[in-house]
mmCIF file of C-alpha atoms in Angstrom:
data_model
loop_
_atom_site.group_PDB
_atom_site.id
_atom_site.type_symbol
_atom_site.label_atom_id
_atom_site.label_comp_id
_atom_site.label_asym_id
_atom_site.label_seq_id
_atom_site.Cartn_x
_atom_site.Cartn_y
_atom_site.Cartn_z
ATOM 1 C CA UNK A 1 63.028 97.865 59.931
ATOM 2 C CA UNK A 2 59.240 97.629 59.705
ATOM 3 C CA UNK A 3 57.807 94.346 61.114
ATOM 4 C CA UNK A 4 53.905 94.358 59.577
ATOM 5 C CA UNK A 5 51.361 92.460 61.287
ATOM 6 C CA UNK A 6 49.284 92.477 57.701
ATOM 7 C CA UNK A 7 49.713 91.596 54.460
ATOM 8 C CA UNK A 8 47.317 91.171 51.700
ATOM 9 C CA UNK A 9 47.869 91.478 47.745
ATOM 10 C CA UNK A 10 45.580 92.947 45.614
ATOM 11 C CA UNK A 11 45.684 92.660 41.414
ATOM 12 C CA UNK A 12 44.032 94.303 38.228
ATOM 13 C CA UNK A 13 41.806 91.993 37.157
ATOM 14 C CA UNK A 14 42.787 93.279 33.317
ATOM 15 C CA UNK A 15 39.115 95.241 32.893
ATOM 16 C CA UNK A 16 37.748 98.255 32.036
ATOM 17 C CA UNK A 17 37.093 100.146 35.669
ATOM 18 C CA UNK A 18 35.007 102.889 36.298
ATOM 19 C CA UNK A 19 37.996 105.435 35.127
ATOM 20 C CA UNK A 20 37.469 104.029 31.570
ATOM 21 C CA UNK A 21 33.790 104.669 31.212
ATOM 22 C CA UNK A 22 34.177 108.286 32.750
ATOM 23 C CA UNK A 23 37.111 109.183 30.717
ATOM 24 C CA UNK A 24 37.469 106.601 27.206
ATOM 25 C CA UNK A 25 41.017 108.155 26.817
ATOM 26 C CA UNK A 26 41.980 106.820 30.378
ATOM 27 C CA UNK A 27 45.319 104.704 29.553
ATOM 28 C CA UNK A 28 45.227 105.062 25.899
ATOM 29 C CA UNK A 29 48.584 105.884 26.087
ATOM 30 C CA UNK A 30 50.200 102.862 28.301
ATOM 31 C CA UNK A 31 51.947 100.150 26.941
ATOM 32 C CA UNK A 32 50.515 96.847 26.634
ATOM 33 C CA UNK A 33 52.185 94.098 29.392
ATOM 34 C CA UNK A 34 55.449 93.550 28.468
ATOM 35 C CA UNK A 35 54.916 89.523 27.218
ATOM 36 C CA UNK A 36 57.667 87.934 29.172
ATOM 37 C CA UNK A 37 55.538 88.838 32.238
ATOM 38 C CA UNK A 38 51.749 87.695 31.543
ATOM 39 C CA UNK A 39 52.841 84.095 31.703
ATOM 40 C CA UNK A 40 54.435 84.920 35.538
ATOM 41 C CA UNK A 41 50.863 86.114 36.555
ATOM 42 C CA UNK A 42 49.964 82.262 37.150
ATOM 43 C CA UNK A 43 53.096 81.432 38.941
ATOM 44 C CA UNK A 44 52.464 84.117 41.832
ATOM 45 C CA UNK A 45 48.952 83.804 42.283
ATOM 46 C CA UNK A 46 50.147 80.139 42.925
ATOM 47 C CA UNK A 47 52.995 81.418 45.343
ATOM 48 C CA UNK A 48 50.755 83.823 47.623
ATOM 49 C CA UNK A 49 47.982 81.394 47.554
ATOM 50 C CA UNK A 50 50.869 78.471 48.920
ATOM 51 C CA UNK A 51 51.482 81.091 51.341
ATOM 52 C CA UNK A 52 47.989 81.651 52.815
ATOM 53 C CA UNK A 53 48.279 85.509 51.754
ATOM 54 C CA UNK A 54 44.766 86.773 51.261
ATOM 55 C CA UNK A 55 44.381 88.193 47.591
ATOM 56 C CA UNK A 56 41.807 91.197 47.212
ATOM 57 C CA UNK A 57 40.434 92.265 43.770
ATOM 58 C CA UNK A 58 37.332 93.759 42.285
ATOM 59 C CA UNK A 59 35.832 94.100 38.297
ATOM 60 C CA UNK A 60 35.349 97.866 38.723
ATOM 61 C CA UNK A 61 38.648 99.054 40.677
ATOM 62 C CA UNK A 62 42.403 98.516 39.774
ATOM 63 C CA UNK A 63 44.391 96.958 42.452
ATOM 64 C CA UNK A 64 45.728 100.551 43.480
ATOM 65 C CA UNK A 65 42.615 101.599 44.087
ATOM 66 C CA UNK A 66 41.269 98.364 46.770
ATOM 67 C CA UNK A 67 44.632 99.539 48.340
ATOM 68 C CA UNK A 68 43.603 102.655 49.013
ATOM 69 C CA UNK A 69 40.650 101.820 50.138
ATOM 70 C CA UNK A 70 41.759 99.483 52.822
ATOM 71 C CA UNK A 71 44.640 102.137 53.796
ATOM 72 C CA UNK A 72 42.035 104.816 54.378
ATOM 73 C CA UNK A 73 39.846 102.387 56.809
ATOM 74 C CA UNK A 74 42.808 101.119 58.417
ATOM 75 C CA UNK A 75 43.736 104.384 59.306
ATOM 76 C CA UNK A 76 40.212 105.197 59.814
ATOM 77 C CA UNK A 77 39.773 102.224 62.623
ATOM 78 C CA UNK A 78 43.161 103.522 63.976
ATOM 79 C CA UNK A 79 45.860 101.416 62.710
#
């Protein structure tokens, strides 16, 4: 059982990132959001924000990528 002493969420914020202007095929192929979720969006961006959970996002990365990002300083900084 793992017992973090971190947590932080990060979302899309629905875009064009830096992927789409290098490559204008990137996600061509991907579905659109399935339309029962969109309206849940809302809901738990009011749920982590009730629960103090810092929320990271940026216009020019997805949400993968700011997690990546913090994974390779963490590990960087020695966590």
């Amino acid at each position: 059982v793992k017992k973090p002493d971190y947590l932080i969420v990060a979302f899309d914020l629905g875009e064009p990132t830096f992927r789409h202007t290098q490559y204008e095929g990137y996600k061509a192929t991907r579905s659109e959001c399935p339309v029962e979720l969109s309206p849940q969006f809302p809901l738990i961006r009011q749920m982590i924000a009730a629960l103090n959970i810092p929320v990271l996002e940026h216009p020019q990365y997805e949400a993968d990528d700011v997690l990546a990002t913090i994974a390779r300083i963490t590990e960087e900084q020695g966590g």
